[in-house]
């Protein structure tokens, strides 16, 4: 990095900076090598730094009664040896940490060492985001319709004199003067700032809500993800939460949102920042799709150009672990984004604790990485990560249970999350309804963020939530009952030795764009058929297949995908999911053959 030196520019600090030692200061507050202002006393020929500390020997010949001196030697209790410093000087203003600035400082001047995090040119003032590692403060400078201080660049390290102001209810400051620090000084300061940021980014709370071996094994990874998220917030990096658009994904996404947005508010001290620096977006596919990354990149590049924002941190939750996510992740990485993944989908073979996406993401939490499975759902992981991000996070304890009900978790953690939900007034029967209602809402929300609506239904406004559940659950039940009637009429059951296979031509049994869609409808059919026998249910769409299996058939969606890929390399087979629930994509022309091969695969079980 190149640092520039400034000499005779307007507003550049180039005079000798002199400290004034106030009368409260003792001899041990004085530092050798530091420049102070010395003064002759009124009633003697003695020179002093303050009313106690006396100059013993003075090197050089001062010509006035007030002059700068460099301290050479300290002789307690009251004397110092100094050297007279010739030249123009100015009294250094007080220094302060940016995180200590509050409304009582409005109108006051301070001098402090900072980096310039980013520069934003507006039609009015030029905005410099100053960062000293404790906080970031917006500084303005005005130069009649031009970019102020054109010689300052991103990442410059400067000594800045600021004047604290208030604008629109938020604290900011004017950048009155500056001096670019020299190489060595700037390097030291950058290091100090980075260290402060890292210290601050470390989670302050690292205990889990529930007892879980898998969570304990995941702890280092959870700390890593939480640290990266906290760091992004504290360095003013925009945060994007991408989650699967189902009940589990919503719970995970909202748990993170409830941890992240208060920290952003605190960091910027500005309500608007919660919209400028945070975005949540559901992904329709159960993975980070190419269409998603195109949207995220478009926003990121625009925000960078318009507002001088940094590359975003992308958090993928209930998405992100699988082979299907890799392309989008790699594309996002090409543009210097940071990406962390919190997921419980099968991530492929684990070799030395690593899977395919680990090559590309900055940190990755997935129970499979430590011998767990998908029963520790994304909503539960989201709740635990949220507590590490922000130990004051409110309204999340019950989300683990809602997510678990949505994804039908039967893991050892589920019972404990249900207990927490119960404490918050969520009985199992209500949770079931709520999970359905969330899925229903998710279906119609599609790619919209809809922060307020989603937050209400996930318990932010419990009263409204109860009303929504009452209103919508009746509609959902009716739609589901209708769908079941259709499925009961049009289905094909194949009895095998150990279990039965149910084939549903879902594309002909559902209405496009209406709830319930193929996946949900396959679930409705499966729940019905599995009552009397172990069942594998296949719901066919035009170019995809949704699968549900009961517990003891030995069926595994990921193995089926591998088998079909090998048998039909020309059919563009893709897909996966959980062992007993997932989907397979294929080209429409291969549908009949996919059906035959799938049945062959199942008969071999
Ligand atoms: Mn899930």
Coordinates of C-alpha atoms and ligand atoms in Angstrom, one line a residue:
X1 CA 0.0 0.0 0.0
X2 CA 1.3 3.4 -0.9
X3 CA 0.9 6.3 1.5
X4 CA 1.0 9.9 0.4
X5 CA 2.7 12.8 2.1
X6 CA 1.1 16.2 2.2
X7 CA 2.7 19.5 2.8
X8 CA 1.2 22.7 1.8
X9 CA -2.4 21.7 1.2
X10 CA -5.2 23.6 2.8
X11 CA -6.6 21.9 5.8
X12 CA -3.6 19.6 6.1
X13 CA -2.1 19.3 9.6
X14 CA 1.5 20.3 9.1
X15 CA 2.4 22.3 12.1
X16 CA 4.2 20.9 15.1
X17 CA 1.6 19.2 17.3
X18 CA 2.0 20.1 20.9
X19 CA 0.3 18.7 23.9
X20 CA -0.9 20.9 26.7
X21 CA -0.4 19.2 30.1
X22 CA -3.3 20.1 32.3
X23 CA -2.9 20.8 36.0
X24 CA -4.4 17.5 37.1
X25 CA -1.6 15.5 35.4
X26 CA 1.3 14.1 37.4
X27 CA 4.9 13.4 36.5
X28 CA 4.0 9.8 35.5
X29 CA 1.6 11.1 32.9
X30 CA 4.6 12.8 31.1
X31 CA 6.3 10.8 28.3
X32 CA 9.8 11.1 27.1
X33 CA 10.0 12.0 23.4
X34 CA 6.6 13.7 23.6
X35 CA 6.3 17.4 22.7
X36 CA 4.6 19.6 25.3
X37 CA 3.9 23.3 25.7
X38 CA 6.1 25.0 28.3
X39 CA 5.3 28.3 29.9
X40 CA 7.2 30.8 32.1
X41 CA 5.6 31.3 35.5
X42 CA 4.2 34.8 36.3
X43 CA 6.1 35.2 39.5
X44 CA 9.5 33.6 38.9
X45 CA 11.9 33.0 36.1
X46 CA 11.0 29.3 36.2
X47 CA 9.5 27.4 33.3
X48 CA 6.7 24.8 33.8
X49 CA 4.7 22.2 31.9
X50 CA 1.8 22.6 34.3
X51 CA 1.5 24.1 37.8
X52 CA 3.6 21.3 39.3
X53 CA 6.1 20.0 36.8
X54 CA 9.2 22.2 36.3
X55 CA 11.8 22.3 33.5
X56 CA 15.1 21.6 35.0
X57 CA 17.5 21.8 32.1
X58 CA 16.6 23.3 28.7
X59 CA 18.6 22.5 25.6
X60 CA 18.4 25.4 23.1
X61 CA 17.4 29.0 23.4
X62 CA 13.7 29.7 23.5
X63 CA 12.9 33.3 22.5
X64 CA 9.4 33.7 24.0
X65 CA 7.6 32.9 27.3
X66 CA 5.5 30.1 25.8
X67 CA 7.2 27.5 23.5
X68 CA 7.2 23.8 22.6
X69 CA 9.7 21.4 24.2
X70 CA 10.5 17.8 23.7
X71 CA 10.9 15.9 27.0
X72 CA 14.4 14.2 27.2
X73 CA 14.5 13.0 30.8
X74 CA 12.1 12.7 33.6
X75 CA 13.3 13.3 37.2
X76 CA 10.6 12.6 39.7
X77 CA 8.9 14.0 41.6
X78 CA 8.6 17.3 39.8
X79 CA 11.3 17.9 37.2
X80 CA 12.0 17.2 33.5
X81 CA 14.9 17.9 31.1
X82 CA 13.8 19.2 27.7
X83 CA 14.8 20.4 24.3
X84 CA 13.4 23.5 22.8
X85 CA 11.6 22.9 19.5
X86 CA 11.6 25.7 17.1
X87 CA 8.9 26.3 14.5
X88 CA 5.2 26.9 14.0
X89 CA 3.1 24.8 16.4
X90 CA -0.5 24.2 17.3
X91 CA -2.0 22.7 20.4
X92 CA -3.2 19.2 19.9
X93 CA -6.9 18.8 20.5
X94 CA -8.0 16.0 22.9
X95 CA -8.2 12.5 21.5
X96 CA -11.1 10.1 21.9
X97 CA -12.2 6.6 20.8
X98 CA -15.0 6.8 18.2
X99 CA -17.2 4.5 20.2
X100 CA -17.0 6.9 23.1
X101 CA -18.5 9.8 21.2
X102 CA -21.9 10.8 22.3
X103 CA -24.3 13.7 22.1
X104 CA -22.5 15.6 24.9
X105 CA -19.6 16.0 22.5
X106 CA -21.5 17.9 19.8
X107 CA -19.6 21.0 18.9
X108 CA -16.3 19.7 20.4
X109 CA -13.1 19.1 18.5
X110 CA -10.9 16.0 18.7
X111 CA -7.8 14.7 17.0
X112 CA -7.5 11.0 16.5
X113 CA -5.8 8.4 14.3
X114 CA -8.1 6.6 11.9
X115 CA -8.3 4.7 8.6
X116 CA -10.6 5.9 5.8
X117 CA -12.9 3.0 5.4
X118 CA -14.6 4.4 2.3
X119 CA -15.3 7.6 0.5
X120 CA -18.7 8.6 -0.9
X121 CA -19.1 11.4 -3.3
X122 CA -22.5 13.1 -3.1
X123 CA -23.9 16.2 -4.8
X124 CA -23.4 17.9 -1.5
X125 CA -20.5 17.1 0.9
X126 CA -18.0 14.4 0.4
X127 CA -18.4 11.6 3.0
X128 CA -15.4 9.9 4.6
X129 CA -16.1 6.9 6.8
X130 CA -13.6 7.0 9.6
X131 CA -12.6 3.9 11.4
X132 CA -10.4 3.6 14.5
X133 CA -11.2 0.0 15.3
X134 CA -13.8 0.8 18.0
X135 CA -16.4 2.2 15.7
X136 CA -17.0 3.9 12.4
X137 CA -18.1 7.5 12.2
X138 CA -19.3 9.4 9.2
X139 CA -17.3 12.5 8.5
X140 CA -18.2 15.2 6.0
X141 CA -16.2 17.8 4.2
X142 CA -17.6 20.4 1.8
X143 CA -15.9 21.9 -1.2
X144 CA -18.3 23.9 -3.3
X145 CA -19.8 21.1 -5.5
X146 CA -16.5 19.3 -5.8
X147 CA -15.0 16.2 -4.2
X148 CA -13.4 17.5 -1.0
X149 CA -9.8 16.5 -0.2
X150 CA -9.3 14.8 -3.5
X151 CA -5.9 13.5 -2.4
X152 CA -7.4 11.2 0.3
X153 CA -8.1 7.7 -0.8
X154 CA -9.8 4.6 0.6
X155 CA -7.6 2.8 3.2
X156 CA -5.4 5.9 3.9
X157 CA -4.3 6.2 7.5
X158 CA -4.6 9.7 8.8
X159 CA -4.4 11.8 11.9
X160 CA -7.8 13.6 11.7
X161 CA -9.1 16.7 13.5
X162 CA -12.9 16.3 13.7
X163 CA -15.7 18.5 14.9
X164 CA -18.6 16.4 16.3
X165 CA -22.0 17.3 14.8
X166 CA -25.5 15.9 14.5
X167 CA -27.5 15.4 11.4
X168 CA -31.0 14.1 11.2
X169 CA -30.8 12.8 14.7
X170 CA -27.5 10.9 14.1
X171 CA -24.0 11.7 15.3
X172 CA -21.5 12.5 12.7
X173 CA -18.6 14.9 12.3
X174 CA -16.8 17.4 10.1
X175 CA -13.4 16.4 8.9
X176 CA -11.6 19.8 9.6
X177 CA -8.0 18.8 9.0
X178 CA -5.8 15.8 8.5
X179 CA -2.3 14.5 8.1
X180 CA -1.6 11.3 6.2
X181 CA 0.6 9.2 8.5
X182 CA 3.9 7.9 7.4
X183 CA 4.5 4.3 6.4
X184 CA 5.6 2.9 9.7
X185 CA 3.0 4.8 11.8
X186 CA 0.2 3.8 9.4
X187 CA 1.2 0.2 9.5
X188 CA 1.2 0.2 13.2
X189 CA -2.2 1.9 13.4
X190 CA -3.7 -0.5 10.8
X191 CA -2.5 -3.4 12.9
X192 CA -3.9 -1.9 16.0
X193 CA -7.3 -1.2 14.3
X194 CA -7.5 -4.7 12.9
X195 CA -6.6 -6.2 16.3
X196 CA -9.3 -4.1 18.0
X197 CA -11.8 -5.2 15.4
X198 CA -10.9 -8.9 15.8
X199 CA -11.2 -8.6 19.6
X200 CA -14.5 -7.0 19.3
X201 CA -15.7 -9.6 16.7
X202 CA -15.1 -12.5 19.0
X203 CA -18.4 -13.8 20.4
X204 CA -18.9 -12.9 24.0
X205 CA -21.3 -15.8 24.7
X206 CA -20.5 -19.4 23.6
X207 CA -23.0 -21.6 25.4
X208 CA -25.8 -23.5 23.7
X209 CA -29.5 -23.4 24.5
X210 CA -29.7 -27.2 24.5
X211 CA -27.4 -30.1 25.5
X212 CA -26.1 -31.6 22.3
X213 CA -23.0 -33.6 21.4
X214 CA -23.2 -32.5 17.8
X215 CA -23.5 -28.8 18.7
X216 CA -20.5 -29.2 21.1
X217 CA -18.4 -30.7 18.2
X218 CA -19.6 -27.9 15.9
X219 CA -18.7 -25.2 18.4
X220 CA -15.4 -24.1 16.8
X221 CA -17.2 -23.7 13.5
X222 CA -20.1 -21.8 15.0
X223 CA -17.6 -19.5 16.7
X224 CA -15.9 -19.0 13.3
X225 CA -19.2 -18.2 11.5
X226 CA -20.4 -15.8 14.3
X227 CA -17.0 -14.0 14.4
X228 CA -17.1 -13.4 10.6
X229 CA -20.7 -12.1 10.9
X230 CA -19.8 -9.8 13.8
X231 CA -16.7 -8.6 12.0
X232 CA -18.7 -7.8 8.9
X233 CA -21.2 -5.7 11.0
X234 CA -18.4 -3.8 12.8
X235 CA -16.6 -3.0 9.5
X236 CA -19.7 -1.7 7.9
X237 CA -20.0 -4.5 5.4
X238 CA -23.5 -5.1 4.1
X239 CA -25.0 -8.4 5.2
X240 CA -27.2 -10.5 3.1
X241 CA -29.1 -13.5 4.6
X242 CA -30.2 -16.1 2.0
X243 CA -32.4 -18.8 3.2
X244 CA -34.5 -21.6 1.8
X245 CA -38.1 -20.4 1.4
X246 CA -39.7 -23.0 3.7
X247 CA -40.6 -23.0 7.4
X248 CA -37.2 -24.2 8.5
X249 CA -35.3 -21.8 6.3
X250 CA -37.5 -18.9 7.5
X251 CA -36.9 -19.7 11.1
X252 CA -33.1 -19.9 10.6
X253 CA -33.1 -16.6 8.6
X254 CA -35.3 -14.8 11.1
X255 CA -33.2 -16.0 14.1
X256 CA -30.1 -14.5 12.4
X257 CA -32.0 -11.3 11.5
X258 CA -33.0 -10.8 15.1
X259 CA -29.4 -11.1 16.2
X260 CA -27.8 -9.0 13.4
X261 CA -30.2 -6.0 12.9
X262 CA -29.8 -4.7 16.5
X263 CA -26.0 -4.7 16.2
X264 CA -26.3 -2.9 12.8
X265 CA -28.5 -0.3 14.5
X266 CA -26.0 0.1 17.3
X267 CA -23.0 0.3 14.9
X268 CA -24.5 3.0 12.8
X269 CA -26.7 4.7 15.4
X270 CA -29.2 5.1 12.6
X271 CA -32.5 3.4 11.8
X272 CA -31.9 3.7 8.1
X273 CA -28.8 1.6 8.3
X274 CA -30.8 -1.5 9.1
X275 CA -32.1 -1.2 5.5
X276 CA -28.8 0.0 3.9
X277 CA -26.6 -2.7 5.5
X278 CA -29.0 -5.7 5.8
X279 CA -31.1 -7.6 3.4
X280 CA -32.8 -11.0 3.7
X281 CA -33.9 -13.0 0.7
X282 CA -35.6 -16.3 0.4
X283 CA -34.4 -18.8 -2.2
X284 CA -37.1 -20.8 -3.9
X285 CA -34.8 -23.7 -4.7
X286 CA -33.3 -25.6 -1.8
X287 CA -29.9 -24.3 -2.8
X288 CA -28.1 -21.1 -3.7
X289 CA -29.3 -20.8 -7.3
X290 CA -27.6 -19.0 -10.2
X291 CA -30.6 -16.6 -10.4
X292 CA -30.0 -15.7 -6.7
X293 CA -26.4 -14.8 -7.2
X294 CA -27.2 -12.7 -10.2
X295 CA -29.6 -10.7 -8.0
X296 CA -27.2 -10.4 -5.1
X297 CA -24.3 -9.3 -7.3
X298 CA -26.4 -6.7 -9.1
X299 CA -27.4 -5.2 -5.7
X300 CA -23.8 -5.4 -4.4
X301 CA -22.2 -3.7 -7.5
X302 CA -24.9 -1.0 -7.5
X303 CA -24.5 -0.3 -3.8
X304 CA -20.8 -0.1 -4.2
X305 CA -21.1 2.4 -7.1
X306 CA -23.8 4.4 -5.5
X307 CA -23.0 4.4 -1.8
X308 CA -19.3 3.3 -1.7
X309 CA -20.3 0.1 0.1
X310 CA -18.0 -2.8 0.7
X311 CA -18.5 -6.2 -0.9
X312 CA -21.3 -8.0 1.1
X313 CA -21.1 -10.9 3.5
X314 CA -23.5 -13.5 2.2
X315 CA -24.9 -15.9 4.8
X316 CA -26.6 -19.0 3.4
X317 CA -28.9 -20.8 5.8
X318 CA -30.8 -24.0 5.1
X319 CA -28.9 -23.8 1.8
X320 CA -25.3 -23.7 0.7
X321 CA -23.7 -27.0 1.7
X322 CA -24.3 -29.1 -1.4
X323 CA -22.6 -29.6 -4.8
X324 CA -25.5 -27.6 -6.3
X325 CA -24.5 -24.5 -4.4
X326 CA -20.9 -24.5 -5.7
X327 CA -21.4 -22.6 -8.9
X328 CA -23.2 -19.6 -7.4
X329 CA -20.8 -19.5 -4.4
X330 CA -17.8 -19.5 -6.8
X331 CA -19.3 -16.7 -8.8
X332 CA -20.0 -14.6 -5.7
X333 CA -16.4 -15.2 -4.6
X334 CA -15.1 -13.8 -7.9
X335 CA -16.5 -10.5 -6.7
X336 CA -14.7 -10.6 -3.3
X337 CA -17.8 -11.3 -1.3
X338 CA -17.5 -13.2 1.9
X339 CA -19.7 -16.3 2.3
X340 CA -20.6 -18.4 5.3
X341 CA -22.9 -21.4 5.3
X342 CA -25.2 -22.7 8.0
X343 CA -27.0 -25.8 6.7
X344 CA -28.1 -29.3 7.5
X345 CA -28.5 -30.7 4.0
X346 CA -26.2 -33.7 3.2
X347 CA -23.0 -32.0 1.9
X348 CA -21.5 -35.0 0.1
X349 CA -18.7 -37.2 1.3
X350 CA -16.8 -35.8 4.3
X351 CA -13.0 -36.3 3.8
X352 CA -10.8 -35.1 6.7
X353 CA -13.7 -33.1 8.1
X354 CA -14.1 -31.2 4.8
X355 CA -16.6 -31.3 1.9
X356 CA -16.7 -29.8 -1.6
X357 CA -18.0 -26.4 -0.7
X358 CA -15.4 -25.9 2.0
X359 CA -13.0 -25.1 -0.8
X360 CA -14.9 -21.9 -1.5
X361 CA -16.7 -20.6 1.6
X362 CA -15.2 -18.7 4.4
X363 CA -16.8 -20.8 7.2
X364 CA -19.3 -23.6 7.2
X365 CA -21.6 -25.1 9.9
X366 CA -23.2 -28.4 9.1
X367 CA -23.9 -31.3 11.4
X368 CA -22.7 -33.8 8.8
X369 CA -19.2 -32.4 9.2
X370 CA -19.0 -33.7 12.7
X371 CA -20.9 -37.0 12.4
X372 CA -24.4 -35.6 12.9
X373 CA -27.3 -35.5 10.5
X374 CA -30.1 -33.4 9.1
X375 CA -32.3 -33.8 12.3
X376 CA -30.4 -30.8 13.7
X377 CA -32.3 -28.5 11.4
X378 CA -31.2 -25.1 10.0
X379 CA -33.7 -23.2 12.3
X380 CA -32.0 -24.8 15.4
X381 CA -28.5 -24.0 14.1
X382 CA -29.7 -20.5 13.3
X383 CA -30.9 -20.0 16.8
X384 CA -27.6 -21.1 18.3
X385 CA -25.5 -19.1 15.9
X386 CA -27.7 -16.0 16.6
X387 CA -27.0 -16.3 20.3
X388 CA -23.2 -16.3 19.6
X389 CA -23.6 -13.3 17.3
X390 CA -25.5 -11.3 19.8
X391 CA -26.0 -12.5 23.4
X392 CA -28.9 -10.1 23.8
X393 CA -31.0 -11.5 21.0
X394 CA -34.7 -11.6 21.8
X395 CA -37.6 -13.7 20.6
X396 CA -35.6 -16.6 19.1
X397 CA -35.8 -19.4 21.7
X398 CA -39.0 -20.9 20.2
X399 CA -37.8 -20.8 16.6
X400 CA -35.8 -24.0 16.9
X401 CA -39.0 -25.9 17.7
X402 CA -41.0 -24.3 14.9
X403 CA -38.2 -25.2 12.4
X404 CA -38.0 -28.7 13.8
X405 CA -41.7 -29.3 13.3
X406 CA -41.5 -27.8 9.8
X407 CA -38.7 -30.1 8.8
X408 CA -40.0 -33.0 10.9
X409 CA -37.0 -33.4 13.1
X410 CA -36.7 -36.4 15.4
X411 CA -33.2 -35.7 16.6
X412 CA -32.2 -35.7 20.3
X413 CA -32.3 -31.9 20.4
X414 CA -35.9 -31.6 19.3
X415 CA -37.4 -32.4 22.7
X416 CA -35.4 -29.7 24.3
X417 CA -36.4 -27.1 21.8
X418 CA -40.0 -28.1 22.3
X419 CA -39.6 -27.4 26.0
X420 CA -38.3 -23.9 25.2
X421 CA -41.2 -23.3 22.8
X422 CA -43.6 -24.5 25.5
X423 CA -42.2 -21.9 27.9
X424 CA -43.1 -19.2 25.4
X425 CA -46.7 -20.5 25.0
X426 CA -46.2 -22.7 21.9
X427 CA -47.9 -26.0 22.4
X428 CA -47.0 -28.9 20.0
X429 CA -50.5 -28.8 18.4
X430 CA -50.1 -25.0 17.7
X431 CA -46.6 -25.4 16.4
X432 CA -47.8 -27.9 13.8
X433 CA -50.4 -25.4 12.6
X434 CA -47.9 -22.5 12.7
X435 CA -45.4 -24.5 10.6
X436 CA -48.1 -25.1 8.0
X437 CA -49.0 -21.5 8.0
X438 CA -45.4 -20.4 7.5
X439 CA -45.0 -22.7 4.6
X440 CA -48.2 -21.4 3.1
X441 CA -47.0 -17.8 3.5
X442 CA -43.6 -18.7 2.1
X443 CA -45.3 -20.2 -1.0
X444 CA -47.0 -16.9 -1.8
X445 CA -44.1 -14.6 -0.6
X446 CA -41.8 -16.3 -3.2
X447 CA -38.6 -14.1 -3.4
X448 CA -39.9 -11.2 -1.4
X449 CA -38.2 -10.2 1.9
X450 CA -41.3 -8.8 3.6
X451 CA -39.5 -8.1 6.8
X452 CA -42.5 -7.0 8.9
X453 CA -45.0 -9.6 7.8
X454 CA -42.6 -12.5 8.2
X455 CA -41.5 -11.2 11.6
X456 CA -45.1 -11.0 12.9
X457 CA -45.9 -14.6 11.8
X458 CA -42.6 -15.8 13.5
X459 CA -43.7 -14.5 16.8
X460 CA -42.6 -10.9 17.0
X461 CA -46.3 -9.9 17.4
X462 CA -47.8 -13.0 19.1
X463 CA -51.3 -11.6 19.0
X464 CA -51.2 -11.1 15.2
X465 CA -49.6 -14.4 14.8
X466 CA -52.4 -16.2 16.6
X467 CA -55.0 -14.4 14.4
X468 CA -53.1 -15.3 11.3
X469 CA -52.9 -18.9 12.3
X470 CA -56.6 -19.0 13.0
X471 CA -57.4 -17.3 9.7
X472 CA -55.1 -19.2 7.5
X473 CA -55.0 -22.7 9.0
X474 CA -58.7 -23.2 8.1
X475 CA -58.0 -22.3 4.4
X476 CA -54.9 -24.5 4.4
X477 CA -56.8 -27.5 5.8
X478 CA -59.4 -27.1 3.2
X479 CA -56.9 -27.0 0.4
X480 CA -55.0 -30.0 1.8
X481 CA -58.2 -32.0 2.2
X482 CA -59.1 -31.2 -1.4
X483 CA -55.6 -32.3 -2.5
X484 CA -55.9 -35.5 -0.6
X485 CA -59.2 -36.4 -2.3
X486 CA -57.5 -35.9 -5.6
X487 CA -54.5 -38.1 -4.6
X488 CA -56.8 -40.8 -3.1
X489 CA -58.5 -41.0 -6.5
X490 CA -55.5 -40.8 -8.8
X491 CA -52.6 -42.9 -7.6
X492 CA -50.6 -46.0 -8.4
X493 CA -49.5 -48.3 -5.6
X494 CA -46.9 -51.0 -6.2
X495 CA -46.6 -53.5 -3.4
X496 CA -43.1 -54.8 -2.7
X497 CA -42.0 -57.4 -0.2
X498 CA -40.8 -54.9 2.5
X499 CA -42.8 -51.8 1.6
X500 CA -45.0 -50.1 -0.9
X501 CA -44.2 -47.5 -3.6
X502 CA -46.8 -44.9 -4.4
X503 CA -46.5 -43.1 -7.7
X504 CA -48.4 -39.8 -8.1
X505 CA -48.5 -37.9 -11.4
X506 CA -48.4 -34.7 -9.4
X507 CA -48.2 -32.4 -12.4
X508 CA -51.7 -33.6 -13.4
X509 CA -53.0 -33.5 -9.8
X510 CA -52.1 -30.0 -8.8
X511 CA -52.8 -26.5 -10.2
X512 CA -49.8 -24.5 -11.3
X513 CA -49.1 -21.5 -9.0
X514 CA -51.6 -22.7 -6.4
X515 CA -51.0 -24.0 -2.9
X516 CA -50.2 -26.9 -2.3
X517 CA -47.5 -27.3 -5.0
X518 CA -46.0 -30.6 -6.1
X519 CA -43.6 -31.0 -3.2
X520 CA -46.1 -30.2 -0.5
X521 CA -48.7 -32.4 -2.2
X522 CA -46.3 -35.3 -2.3
X523 CA -46.0 -34.9 1.5
X524 CA -49.8 -34.9 1.9
X525 CA -50.0 -38.1 -0.2
X526 CA -47.1 -39.7 1.7
X527 CA -48.6 -39.0 5.1
X528 CA -51.8 -40.7 4.0
X529 CA -50.2 -43.8 2.5
X530 CA -47.6 -44.5 5.1
X531 CA -50.3 -44.9 7.8
X532 CA -50.7 -48.6 7.0
X533 CA -47.4 -49.6 5.5
X534 CA -43.8 -48.5 5.1
X535 CA -43.9 -46.3 2.0
X536 CA -41.8 -44.6 -0.6
X537 CA -43.8 -41.9 -2.3
X538 CA -42.8 -40.5 -5.7
X539 CA -44.4 -37.3 -6.9
X540 CA -43.6 -36.5 -10.5
X541 CA -43.5 -33.0 -11.9
X542 CA -42.8 -32.4 -15.6
X543 CA -39.0 -32.4 -15.1
X544 CA -38.5 -33.3 -11.5
X545 CA -39.5 -35.8 -8.9
X546 CA -40.2 -35.2 -5.2
X547 CA -39.7 -38.1 -2.9
X548 CA -40.7 -38.9 0.6
X549 CA -39.8 -42.2 2.4
X550 CA -40.9 -43.6 5.7
X551 CA -38.2 -44.5 8.2
X552 CA -37.5 -48.2 7.6
X553 CA -37.3 -48.6 3.9
X554 CA -33.6 -48.1 3.6
X555 CA -34.2 -45.4 1.0
X556 CA -31.7 -42.5 0.5
X557 CA -32.4 -39.7 -2.0
X558 CA -28.7 -38.9 -2.4
X559 CA -27.9 -42.5 -3.4
X560 CA -30.8 -42.5 -5.9
X561 CA -29.3 -39.3 -7.5
X562 CA -25.9 -40.9 -7.8
X563 CA -27.5 -44.1 -9.3
X564 CA -29.5 -42.1 -11.9
X565 CA -26.5 -40.0 -12.8
X566 CA -24.5 -43.1 -13.5
X567 CA -27.3 -44.9 -15.4
X568 CA -28.5 -41.9 -17.4
X569 CA -25.6 -39.6 -18.0
X570 CA -27.5 -37.9 -20.8
X571 CA -30.5 -36.9 -18.7
X572 CA -29.0 -34.0 -16.8
X573 CA -29.8 -35.6 -13.4
X574 CA -29.3 -33.4 -10.4
X575 CA -30.8 -33.1 -7.0
X576 CA -30.6 -34.4 -3.5
X577 CA -31.8 -33.3 -0.1
X578 CA -32.2 -35.3 3.1
X579 CA -32.0 -39.1 3.1
X580 CA -35.7 -39.6 3.2
X581 CA -37.0 -36.4 1.6
X582 CA -35.7 -34.7 -1.4
X583 CA -36.0 -34.2 -5.1
X584 CA -34.4 -35.1 -8.4
X585 CA -34.3 -33.0 -11.5
X586 CA -34.0 -34.3 -15.0
X587 CA -34.7 -33.3 -18.6
X588 CA -38.4 -33.7 -19.5
X589 CA -37.6 -36.2 -22.3
X590 CA -36.1 -38.7 -19.9
X591 CA -39.1 -38.8 -17.5
X592 CA -40.4 -42.2 -18.4
X593 CA -36.9 -43.7 -18.2
X594 CA -36.3 -41.9 -14.8
X595 CA -39.4 -43.6 -13.5
X596 CA -38.3 -47.0 -14.6
X597 CA -34.8 -46.6 -13.3
X598 CA -36.1 -45.2 -10.0
X599 CA -38.3 -48.2 -9.5
X600 CA -35.4 -50.5 -10.3
X601 CA -33.3 -48.7 -7.7
X602 CA -36.1 -49.1 -5.1
X603 CA -36.6 -52.8 -5.8
X604 CA -33.0 -53.4 -5.2
X605 CA -33.2 -52.0 -1.6
Ligands
LIG1 MN1 -34.2 -27.4 6.3

